[in-house]
Coordinates of C-alpha atoms in Angstrom, one line a residue:
X1 CA 85.8 98.5 74.6
X2 CA 88.7 100.0 76.2
X3 CA 91.9 97.8 76.6
X4 CA 92.5 96.2 79.8
X5 CA 95.0 98.4 81.7
X6 CA 98.5 97.1 82.0
X7 CA 100.4 96.5 85.7
X8 CA 101.8 99.7 86.7
X9 CA 105.7 100.0 86.4
X10 CA 107.5 99.6 89.6
X11 CA 109.5 102.5 90.9
X12 CA 112.1 100.4 92.1
X13 CA 114.2 97.2 91.4
X14 CA 112.6 94.2 93.1
X15 CA 114.9 92.7 95.8
X16 CA 116.5 95.7 97.1
X17 CA 114.4 95.9 100.2
X18 CA 115.6 94.6 103.3
X19 CA 114.5 94.3 107.0
X20 CA 117.4 93.4 109.3
X21 CA 118.5 93.5 112.9
X22 CA 121.9 94.8 113.5
X23 CA 124.0 95.5 116.8
X24 CA 124.2 98.8 118.0
X25 CA 128.1 99.0 117.9
X26 CA 128.0 97.8 114.3
X27 CA 125.5 100.2 113.0
X28 CA 126.7 101.0 109.3
X29 CA 128.7 104.2 109.1
X30 CA 127.3 105.4 105.8
X31 CA 125.6 108.5 105.3
X32 CA 122.0 108.1 105.3
X33 CA 121.5 110.2 102.2
X34 CA 124.5 108.8 100.4
X35 CA 124.1 108.1 96.6
X36 CA 125.8 105.4 95.0
X37 CA 125.7 104.0 91.4
X38 CA 124.4 100.5 91.3
X39 CA 127.5 98.8 90.2
X40 CA 129.2 100.6 93.3
X41 CA 127.1 99.3 95.8
X42 CA 128.2 96.5 98.4
X43 CA 127.6 92.9 97.4
X44 CA 127.3 91.7 100.8
X45 CA 123.9 93.5 101.5
X46 CA 122.6 92.5 98.2
X47 CA 123.3 88.8 98.2
X48 CA 120.1 87.0 98.8
X49 CA 118.1 90.0 99.3
X50 CA 115.2 88.9 97.3
X51 CA 114.9 85.6 99.1
X52 CA 112.6 85.4 102.1
X53 CA 115.6 84.8 104.4
X54 CA 116.5 88.3 104.0
X55 CA 113.3 89.5 105.4
X56 CA 114.3 87.8 108.8
X57 CA 116.0 89.7 111.5
X58 CA 119.7 88.5 111.6
X59 CA 121.1 88.4 115.1
X60 CA 124.8 88.5 116.3
X61 CA 124.3 85.9 118.7
X62 CA 123.0 82.3 118.5
X63 CA 120.8 82.9 121.7
X64 CA 117.2 83.8 121.1
X65 CA 117.1 87.5 122.4
X66 CA 114.0 89.5 122.9
X67 CA 112.9 91.8 120.2
X68 CA 112.7 94.9 122.4
X69 CA 116.3 94.6 123.6
X70 CA 118.0 98.0 123.6
X71 CA 121.1 96.6 121.3
X72 CA 118.8 95.4 118.7
X73 CA 118.0 97.8 115.8
X74 CA 115.9 97.1 112.7
X75 CA 117.2 98.9 109.8
X76 CA 114.8 99.5 106.6
X77 CA 117.0 99.7 103.4
X78 CA 115.7 100.5 100.1
X79 CA 116.5 102.0 96.7
X80 CA 114.3 104.0 94.4
X81 CA 114.4 106.0 91.2
X82 CA 115.0 109.6 91.6
X83 CA 114.5 112.6 89.3
X84 CA 117.3 113.0 86.6
X85 CA 119.9 115.2 87.4
X86 CA 123.1 116.1 85.4
X87 CA 125.1 116.2 88.7
X88 CA 124.0 113.1 90.2
X89 CA 126.3 110.0 89.4
X90 CA 123.4 107.9 89.0
X91 CA 119.6 108.0 88.8
X92 CA 119.0 106.0 91.7
X93 CA 119.6 106.7 95.2
X94 CA 120.2 104.2 98.3
X95 CA 118.9 105.3 101.6
X96 CA 118.6 103.6 105.0
X97 CA 115.9 104.3 107.8
X98 CA 115.7 102.8 110.9
X99 CA 112.4 100.7 111.2
X100 CA 110.4 101.4 114.5
X101 CA 109.3 98.3 116.1
X102 CA 108.6 99.7 119.6
X103 CA 105.3 98.9 121.2
X104 CA 102.5 100.3 119.5
X105 CA 100.7 101.4 122.5
X106 CA 103.0 104.5 122.8
X107 CA 104.0 107.1 120.2
X108 CA 107.1 105.1 119.1
X109 CA 110.1 106.9 117.9
X110 CA 108.6 109.3 115.8
X111 CA 110.1 113.0 115.7
X112 CA 108.2 115.8 117.2
X113 CA 107.5 117.4 113.9
X114 CA 106.9 114.6 111.6
X115 CA 106.9 114.8 107.8
X116 CA 105.5 112.8 105.0
X117 CA 106.5 112.6 101.1
X118 CA 105.1 110.6 98.4
X119 CA 108.3 108.6 98.7
X120 CA 107.3 107.7 102.1
X121 CA 104.0 106.3 100.8
X122 CA 105.5 104.3 98.1
X123 CA 107.8 102.6 100.9
X124 CA 105.1 102.2 103.2
X125 CA 103.2 99.9 100.4
X126 CA 106.3 98.0 99.9
X127 CA 106.7 97.5 103.7
X128 CA 102.8 96.5 104.0
X129 CA 103.4 93.6 101.1
X130 CA 106.4 92.3 103.2
X131 CA 104.3 92.3 106.7
X132 CA 101.5 90.5 104.9
X133 CA 104.1 87.9 103.4
X134 CA 105.3 87.4 106.9
X135 CA 102.1 87.1 108.4
X136 CA 101.0 84.1 105.9
X137 CA 104.4 82.3 106.0
X138 CA 106.3 83.2 109.2
X139 CA 105.6 82.8 112.8
X140 CA 104.3 85.6 115.2
X141 CA 107.8 86.5 116.3
X142 CA 109.0 87.3 112.8
X143 CA 105.9 88.9 111.7
X144 CA 104.9 91.3 114.6
X145 CA 108.0 93.5 114.5
X146 CA 107.5 94.3 110.6
X147 CA 103.8 94.9 111.3
X148 CA 104.6 97.2 114.1
X149 CA 106.8 99.1 112.0
X150 CA 103.9 99.5 109.5
X151 CA 101.5 100.7 112.3
X152 CA 104.2 103.4 113.2
X153 CA 104.7 104.7 109.6
X154 CA 100.9 104.9 109.4
X155 CA 100.7 106.9 112.7
X156 CA 103.2 109.3 111.2
X157 CA 101.3 109.4 108.1
X158 CA 98.2 110.3 110.3
X159 CA 99.8 112.9 112.2
X160 CA 100.7 114.9 108.8
X161 CA 97.7 114.2 106.9
X162 CA 94.4 114.3 108.4
X163 CA 92.7 112.9 105.4
X164 CA 95.2 110.9 103.8
X165 CA 93.2 110.5 100.4
X166 CA 94.3 114.2 99.8
X167 CA 97.7 113.0 99.1
X168 CA 96.7 109.7 97.1
X169 CA 94.3 111.6 94.6
X170 CA 96.8 114.2 94.0
X171 CA 100.5 112.9 93.8
X172 CA 103.1 115.1 92.8
X173 CA 104.6 114.9 89.2
X174 CA 107.1 112.3 88.9
X175 CA 110.0 114.6 88.8
X176 CA 109.0 115.7 92.2
X177 CA 108.4 112.5 93.8
X178 CA 111.2 112.7 96.2
X179 CA 110.3 116.3 97.2
X180 CA 108.3 117.3 100.3
X181 CA 104.6 117.9 99.8
X182 CA 102.9 120.1 102.1
X183 CA 99.6 118.9 103.3
X184 CA 96.6 121.3 103.5
X185 CA 94.9 121.5 106.8
X186 CA 91.1 120.7 107.1
X187 CA 89.7 123.8 106.0
X188 CA 91.8 124.1 102.8
X189 CA 91.3 120.7 102.0
X190 CA 87.4 121.2 102.1
X191 CA 87.7 124.2 99.7
X192 CA 89.8 122.1 97.4
X193 CA 87.2 119.3 97.4
X194 CA 84.3 121.7 96.9
X195 CA 86.2 123.2 94.0
X196 CA 86.3 119.9 92.0
X197 CA 83.4 119.3 89.3
X198 CA 80.1 118.0 90.7
X199 CA 79.9 115.7 87.6
X200 CA 81.6 112.3 88.3
X201 CA 84.7 111.7 85.9
X202 CA 86.8 108.5 86.0
X203 CA 89.7 108.5 88.6
X204 CA 93.2 108.4 87.0
X205 CA 94.7 108.0 90.4
X206 CA 97.2 105.2 91.1
X207 CA 95.9 104.0 94.4
X208 CA 92.3 104.1 95.6
X209 CA 91.7 107.0 98.1
X210 CA 91.1 104.3 101.0
X211 CA 94.3 102.6 100.2
X212 CA 95.8 103.9 103.5
X213 CA 92.9 102.9 105.4
X214 CA 93.3 99.3 103.9
X215 CA 97.1 99.1 105.1
X216 CA 96.4 100.3 108.5
X217 CA 93.0 98.0 109.0
X218 CA 94.7 95.2 107.5
X219 CA 97.8 95.2 109.8
X220 CA 95.6 95.7 112.9
X221 CA 93.5 92.7 111.9
X222 CA 96.7 90.5 111.6
X223 CA 98.1 91.8 114.7
X224 CA 95.2 90.8 116.6
X225 CA 95.2 87.7 114.9
X226 CA 98.8 86.9 115.9
X227 CA 98.0 88.0 119.5
X228 CA 95.1 85.5 119.5
X229 CA 97.6 82.8 118.6
X230 CA 100.4 83.5 121.1
X231 CA 99.4 86.4 123.6
X232 CA 103.0 86.2 124.8
X233 CA 104.2 88.4 121.8
X234 CA 102.5 91.6 123.1
X235 CA 105.2 94.2 123.8
X236 CA 104.9 96.2 127.0
X237 CA 101.5 98.3 127.3
X238 CA 100.1 96.3 124.6
X239 CA 96.9 94.4 125.2
X240 CA 97.5 90.7 125.0
X241 CA 94.0 89.9 123.9
X242 CA 92.9 90.3 120.2
X243 CA 89.7 92.2 120.7
X244 CA 91.1 95.8 120.8
X245 CA 93.0 95.5 117.4
X246 CA 90.0 94.2 115.8
X247 CA 87.7 96.9 117.2
X248 CA 90.6 99.6 116.1
X249 CA 90.5 98.0 112.4
X250 CA 86.5 98.5 112.4
X251 CA 87.0 101.8 113.2
X252 CA 89.7 102.4 110.4
X253 CA 87.7 100.8 107.7
X254 CA 84.6 103.0 108.7
X255 CA 86.7 106.0 108.7
X256 CA 88.1 105.2 105.0
X257 CA 84.3 104.0 103.8
X258 CA 83.3 107.9 105.3
X259 CA 86.2 109.7 103.7
X260 CA 84.8 113.3 102.2
X261 CA 85.7 112.1 98.8
X262 CA 83.3 109.5 99.1
X263 CA 80.4 111.1 100.7
X264 CA 80.5 114.6 99.3
X265 CA 79.4 114.0 95.9
X266 CA 82.5 115.9 94.5
X267 CA 85.8 114.5 92.8
X268 CA 86.5 111.3 90.7
X269 CA 84.2 108.4 90.4
X270 CA 86.4 105.9 91.9
X271 CA 85.6 101.8 92.2
X272 CA 84.7 100.1 95.3
X273 CA 87.8 98.9 97.5
X274 CA 87.0 95.2 97.4
X275 CA 90.4 94.4 99.3
X276 CA 89.1 96.6 102.2
X277 CA 85.5 94.9 102.2
X278 CA 87.1 91.5 102.5
X279 CA 89.3 92.3 105.4
X280 CA 86.6 94.1 106.9
X281 CA 84.5 90.8 106.7
X282 CA 87.3 88.9 107.9
X283 CA 87.2 91.1 111.2
X284 CA 83.7 90.5 111.8
X285 CA 84.3 86.7 111.5
X286 CA 87.0 86.8 113.7
X287 CA 84.9 88.8 116.4
X288 CA 82.0 86.3 116.0
X289 CA 84.5 83.2 116.4
X290 CA 86.0 84.9 119.4
X291 CA 82.3 85.4 121.0
X292 CA 81.6 81.7 120.3
X293 CA 84.8 80.3 121.5
X294 CA 83.9 82.1 124.9
X295 CA 80.4 80.6 124.9
X296 CA 81.7 77.3 124.7
X297 CA 84.2 77.5 127.4
X298 CA 81.4 78.9 129.6
X299 CA 79.0 76.3 128.7
X300 CA 81.8 73.5 129.5
X301 CA 82.1 75.2 133.0
X302 CA 78.4 74.8 133.3
X303 CA 77.3 78.3 132.6
X304 CA 74.5 79.2 130.5
X305 CA 75.5 80.0 126.9
X306 CA 72.5 80.7 125.0
X307 CA 72.2 83.5 122.5
X308 CA 69.4 85.3 124.0
X309 CA 71.6 87.1 126.3
X310 CA 75.1 86.9 124.2
X311 CA 76.1 90.5 123.2
X312 CA 79.5 91.9 123.0
X313 CA 79.2 94.5 125.5
X314 CA 82.0 92.8 127.4
X315 CA 84.0 93.0 124.1
X316 CA 83.6 96.7 124.3
X317 CA 84.4 96.8 127.8
X318 CA 87.9 95.3 126.9
X319 CA 88.7 98.3 124.5
X320 CA 91.4 100.0 126.5
X321 CA 92.0 103.7 127.3
X322 CA 95.0 104.5 124.9
X323 CA 97.6 107.2 125.5
X324 CA 96.9 110.2 124.1
X325 CA 100.0 110.1 121.8
X326 CA 99.4 106.3 120.5
X327 CA 98.2 105.5 117.0
X328 CA 94.8 104.3 118.6
X329 CA 94.1 107.6 119.9
X330 CA 94.4 109.2 116.5
X331 CA 92.0 106.4 115.2
X332 CA 89.5 107.1 117.9
X333 CA 89.6 110.9 117.1
X334 CA 89.1 110.3 113.3
X335 CA 86.3 107.8 113.4
X336 CA 82.9 109.2 112.6
X337 CA 80.8 110.3 115.3
X338 CA 78.0 107.6 114.4
X339 CA 79.9 104.2 113.9
X340 CA 78.7 100.8 113.5
X341 CA 80.5 100.2 116.9
X342 CA 77.4 101.5 118.6
X343 CA 75.1 98.9 116.9
X344 CA 77.4 96.0 118.2
X345 CA 76.4 96.3 121.6
X346 CA 73.5 94.2 120.8
X347 CA 74.7 91.9 118.3
X348 CA 74.9 88.1 118.4
X349 CA 77.6 86.1 116.7
X350 CA 75.1 85.2 113.7
X351 CA 74.5 89.0 113.3
X352 CA 78.1 89.6 113.1
X353 CA 78.3 87.0 110.5
X354 CA 75.6 88.9 108.6
X355 CA 77.8 91.9 108.8
X356 CA 80.4 90.0 107.5
X357 CA 78.6 88.5 104.5
X358 CA 77.4 92.0 103.4
X359 CA 81.1 93.1 103.1
X360 CA 82.3 89.6 101.6
X361 CA 79.5 90.0 98.8
X362 CA 81.0 93.4 98.1
X363 CA 84.5 92.4 97.9
X364 CA 83.7 89.1 96.0
X365 CA 81.5 91.3 93.4
X366 CA 84.4 93.9 92.9
X367 CA 87.3 91.3 93.0
X368 CA 89.0 91.1 89.6
X369 CA 89.3 87.5 87.9
X370 CA 92.5 88.3 87.0
X371 CA 94.9 91.2 88.2
X372 CA 95.6 92.8 84.9
X373 CA 91.5 93.4 84.6
X374 CA 91.6 95.6 87.6
X375 CA 91.2 99.3 86.8
X376 CA 93.3 100.2 89.7
X377 CA 95.9 97.5 90.6
X378 CA 95.5 96.0 94.1
X379 CA 98.2 96.3 96.5
X380 CA 100.4 93.2 96.5
X381 CA 99.3 92.9 92.8
X382 CA 102.1 90.4 92.3
X383 CA 100.6 87.9 94.6
X384 CA 97.2 88.1 93.8
X385 CA 94.9 85.0 93.6
X386 CA 91.2 85.1 93.3
X387 CA 90.9 81.4 94.3
X388 CA 93.2 82.0 97.1
X389 CA 91.0 84.8 98.5
X390 CA 87.8 82.8 97.9
X391 CA 89.1 79.8 99.9
X392 CA 90.4 81.9 103.0
X393 CA 87.0 83.7 103.2
X394 CA 84.8 80.3 102.9
X395 CA 87.7 78.6 105.5
X396 CA 86.8 81.3 107.9
X397 CA 83.0 81.2 107.7
X398 CA 83.2 77.4 108.1
X399 CA 85.5 77.7 111.1
X400 CA 82.7 79.7 112.7
X401 CA 79.8 77.3 111.5
X402 CA 81.3 74.3 113.1
X403 CA 81.4 76.1 116.4
X404 CA 77.9 77.9 116.5
X405 CA 75.5 76.4 119.1
X406 CA 72.0 76.7 117.3
X407 CA 71.8 74.1 114.7
X408 CA 69.6 76.1 112.0
X409 CA 72.8 78.8 112.0
X410 CA 75.3 76.0 111.6
X411 CA 73.2 75.0 108.8
X412 CA 73.0 78.0 107.0
X413 CA 76.7 79.2 107.5
X414 CA 78.0 75.7 106.4
X415 CA 75.9 75.9 103.3
X416 CA 76.9 79.5 102.5
X417 CA 80.8 78.2 102.8
X418 CA 80.0 75.5 100.4
X419 CA 78.7 77.8 98.0
X420 CA 82.0 79.9 98.0
X421 CA 83.9 76.5 97.8
X422 CA 81.9 75.4 94.9
X423 CA 82.6 78.7 93.0
X424 CA 86.3 77.9 93.2
X425 CA 85.8 75.3 90.5
X426 CA 85.5 78.0 87.9
X427 CA 88.6 80.1 89.3
X428 CA 91.2 77.7 90.4
X429 CA 93.4 75.2 88.8
X430 CA 91.7 72.0 90.0
X431 CA 94.7 70.0 89.7
X432 CA 96.3 71.9 93.0
X433 CA 92.8 72.8 94.6
X434 CA 91.0 69.6 94.0
X435 CA 92.4 67.9 97.4
X436 CA 91.8 71.0 99.8
X437 CA 88.4 71.9 98.2
X438 CA 87.0 68.2 98.3
X439 CA 87.9 68.1 101.9
X440 CA 86.6 71.6 103.0
X441 CA 83.3 70.8 101.1
X442 CA 83.2 67.5 103.0
X443 CA 83.4 69.6 106.4
X444 CA 80.5 71.7 105.2
X445 CA 78.2 69.0 104.6
X446 CA 79.1 67.3 107.7
X447 CA 78.0 70.3 109.4
X448 CA 74.8 70.5 107.6
X449 CA 74.0 67.0 108.2
X450 CA 74.5 66.8 111.9
X451 CA 72.8 69.9 112.3
X452 CA 69.7 68.8 110.6
X453 CA 69.9 65.7 112.7
X454 CA 70.3 67.5 116.0
X455 CA 67.0 69.1 115.3
X456 CA 65.0 65.8 115.8
X457 CA 67.9 63.6 117.7
X458 CA 65.5 63.9 121.1
X459 CA 62.5 62.8 119.4
X460 CA 64.3 60.0 117.5
X461 CA 65.9 58.6 120.7
X462 CA 62.2 58.3 122.2
X463 CA 60.7 56.7 119.2
X464 CA 60.6 53.0 118.2
X465 CA 62.7 53.8 115.2
X466 CA 60.0 55.1 113.0
X467 CA 61.4 58.4 112.8
X468 CA 64.5 56.7 110.7
X469 CA 62.6 57.1 107.4
X470 CA 61.1 60.5 108.2
X471 CA 61.8 63.5 105.7
X472 CA 64.1 65.1 108.3
X473 CA 66.2 62.0 108.9
X474 CA 66.4 61.6 104.9
X475 CA 67.9 65.1 104.5
X476 CA 70.4 64.5 107.5
X477 CA 71.6 61.4 105.8
X478 CA 72.0 62.9 102.4
X479 CA 74.0 65.8 103.8
X480 CA 76.0 63.2 105.6
X481 CA 76.3 61.0 102.4
X482 CA 77.7 63.9 100.4
X483 CA 80.3 64.6 103.2
X484 CA 81.4 61.1 103.1
X485 CA 81.7 61.3 99.2
X486 CA 83.9 64.5 99.5
X487 CA 86.2 62.9 102.1
X488 CA 86.6 59.8 100.0
X489 CA 87.4 62.0 96.9
X490 CA 89.9 63.9 99.0
X491 CA 91.6 60.7 100.0
X492 CA 91.4 59.5 96.6
X493 CA 92.8 62.7 94.8
X494 CA 95.8 62.4 97.3
X495 CA 96.6 58.9 96.1
X496 CA 96.1 59.6 92.5
X497 CA 98.4 62.4 92.4
X498 CA 101.1 60.4 94.5
X499 CA 100.7 63.1 97.5
X500 CA 101.9 61.7 100.7
X501 CA 99.4 63.6 103.5
X502 CA 101.3 64.6 106.7
X503 CA 100.5 62.8 109.8
X504 CA 98.4 65.7 111.1
X505 CA 96.6 66.2 107.6
X506 CA 96.0 62.3 107.5
X507 CA 94.9 62.0 110.8
X508 CA 92.5 64.9 110.5
X509 CA 90.7 63.2 107.3
X510 CA 90.6 59.9 109.1
X511 CA 88.7 61.7 112.1
X512 CA 86.4 63.3 109.6
X513 CA 85.4 60.2 107.9
X514 CA 85.0 58.1 111.1
X515 CA 82.7 61.0 112.3
X516 CA 80.9 60.9 109.4
X517 CA 80.3 57.1 109.5
X518 CA 79.3 57.1 113.1
X519 CA 76.8 59.7 112.3
X520 CA 75.5 57.8 109.4
X521 CA 75.2 54.7 111.7
X522 CA 73.0 56.6 114.1
X523 CA 70.9 57.5 111.7
X524 CA 70.6 54.2 109.8
X525 CA 67.0 52.9 109.1
X526 CA 68.1 49.2 109.6
X527 CA 70.6 47.4 111.8
X528 CA 72.5 45.9 109.0
X529 CA 73.3 49.6 107.7
X530 CA 74.1 50.6 111.1
X531 CA 76.7 47.9 111.8
X532 CA 78.1 48.6 108.4
X533 CA 78.8 52.2 109.1
X534 CA 80.2 51.5 112.6
X535 CA 82.5 48.9 111.3
X536 CA 83.9 51.1 109.0
X537 CA 84.1 54.2 111.6
X538 CA 86.4 51.9 113.5
X539 CA 88.4 51.0 110.9
X540 CA 88.9 54.9 110.1
X541 CA 89.0 56.1 113.5
X542 CA 91.0 53.5 115.2
X543 CA 91.1 53.2 118.9
X544 CA 89.6 56.8 119.5
X545 CA 86.2 55.2 117.8
X546 CA 86.1 52.2 119.8
X547 CA 82.0 52.6 120.0
X548 CA 79.2 51.3 122.3
X549 CA 75.8 52.3 121.4
X550 CA 75.2 53.7 125.1
X551 CA 78.4 55.9 125.1
X552 CA 78.2 59.7 125.1
X553 CA 79.3 62.3 122.8
X554 CA 81.4 65.4 124.1
X555 CA 83.0 68.2 122.5
X556 CA 86.8 68.6 122.0
X557 CA 88.9 71.7 122.0
X558 CA 88.0 72.6 118.5
X559 CA 84.3 72.0 118.8
X560 CA 84.4 69.0 117.0
X561 CA 82.1 66.0 118.5
X562 CA 83.9 63.0 119.4
X563 CA 82.8 59.7 121.1
X564 CA 84.0 58.5 124.3
X565 CA 85.0 55.1 125.2
X566 CA 82.2 53.3 127.1

């Protein structure tokens, strides 16, 4: 058995990457290509550079200014190891580049004749990791500038390399890493590909051929998610709805999936890109949730919201006509002639979820349990956590399952999400994850129980109570009792670990407990059990759950079922 590969050594010291905003009249006067020994570099810029605060834009005014003001410039500072040179004072060089954070609907500030080096690729990977960190831990106003910078860098890469995998599978020697590599045109690239031995051989590359498409597709997914949260953050020319960005991400992933190196039968045998499969699936889930949300809004307004006529054709109509010089026009030109986008015109939310499940299955199967077990290290290997990835996948699916209108579909996807949460017992440190997992599994079983009850709710209301002992009623109660047990465990684990839940978390948990108890009371076979559950629901839910047997149910903004005061 071959030993597990060791993590690849970084080509630069950590902590020297900084993104900052500087006034136009304070632009540093140092030469962009000045080389300094590490000991002679200014200490002012390095203080705290490894902290998250160093990634936030610094402003020369206390007022909140627009990120697109002309007096604000983002600088991207970095340092990296260079080839040995006896005339050089140090083997490190300090460079500074201006980050392009302009609207991604246009060409940005890229030069007329863009160039791209392998150093640029290494810098792009680091910038992508920082953008991911900002997306997960910062607000939209702080994360979007860096994401725009990544998209513009990817645009420059695409203008130089029609097939980015040509560079990734043929990196220059280490002593030439700082030199400019000349990209072959498409005809020469196909000749080089066909000259490779047809017999598969193990890939010795540092990055997967689809690594570039992973970066571009992921930042487009993140961009759309942030716009979905706050549409006002869209820059001039950028759509203020998430759909165009998510559809572009699907095009990018499909382009990466159909690269010549993957479809020609020539070249090295490379493993599946599990990271791309995971984000691909999350993009499908985001589209499905967007569709369901619109259907719920139409349902509240009195319009028909059945799935028989539900398609994403209106989604496709929102795909704008991009300017020819924008990154999105390049994406459209590079996508395969026959794409999955064509099948989306007749897809329902449930079918989009099936597409997502296929990608999640690929990703979870190939995802390493520990980062050192990976044949090729994933992007962002320093922060990789299989438990975190699984929890995010299941949470996204559960969020859609709670909103779906058909009980059978809610039942299926809630059960699927519960299976992923249950798998985390073998992957996660349960001392840290026990509370979140118990709460999430309780939500899954609450969906399962209410979906099962909804299937015979009308018949039960018309009956004389005999259906309370039916097989369907017992199955619904079993699901709700499991939900109640998980919620009580979540409440108990927080108390056992002396954790104080925040006001929102504690209120949400009480609401979930009250809703579960209320539904159990509605399905109770005897009046005594019914009164017991109703009393507990009042205790957990407070004034929001002052109940009357004749009170009606309605949906709140999150699609959760609430009880109106009578």
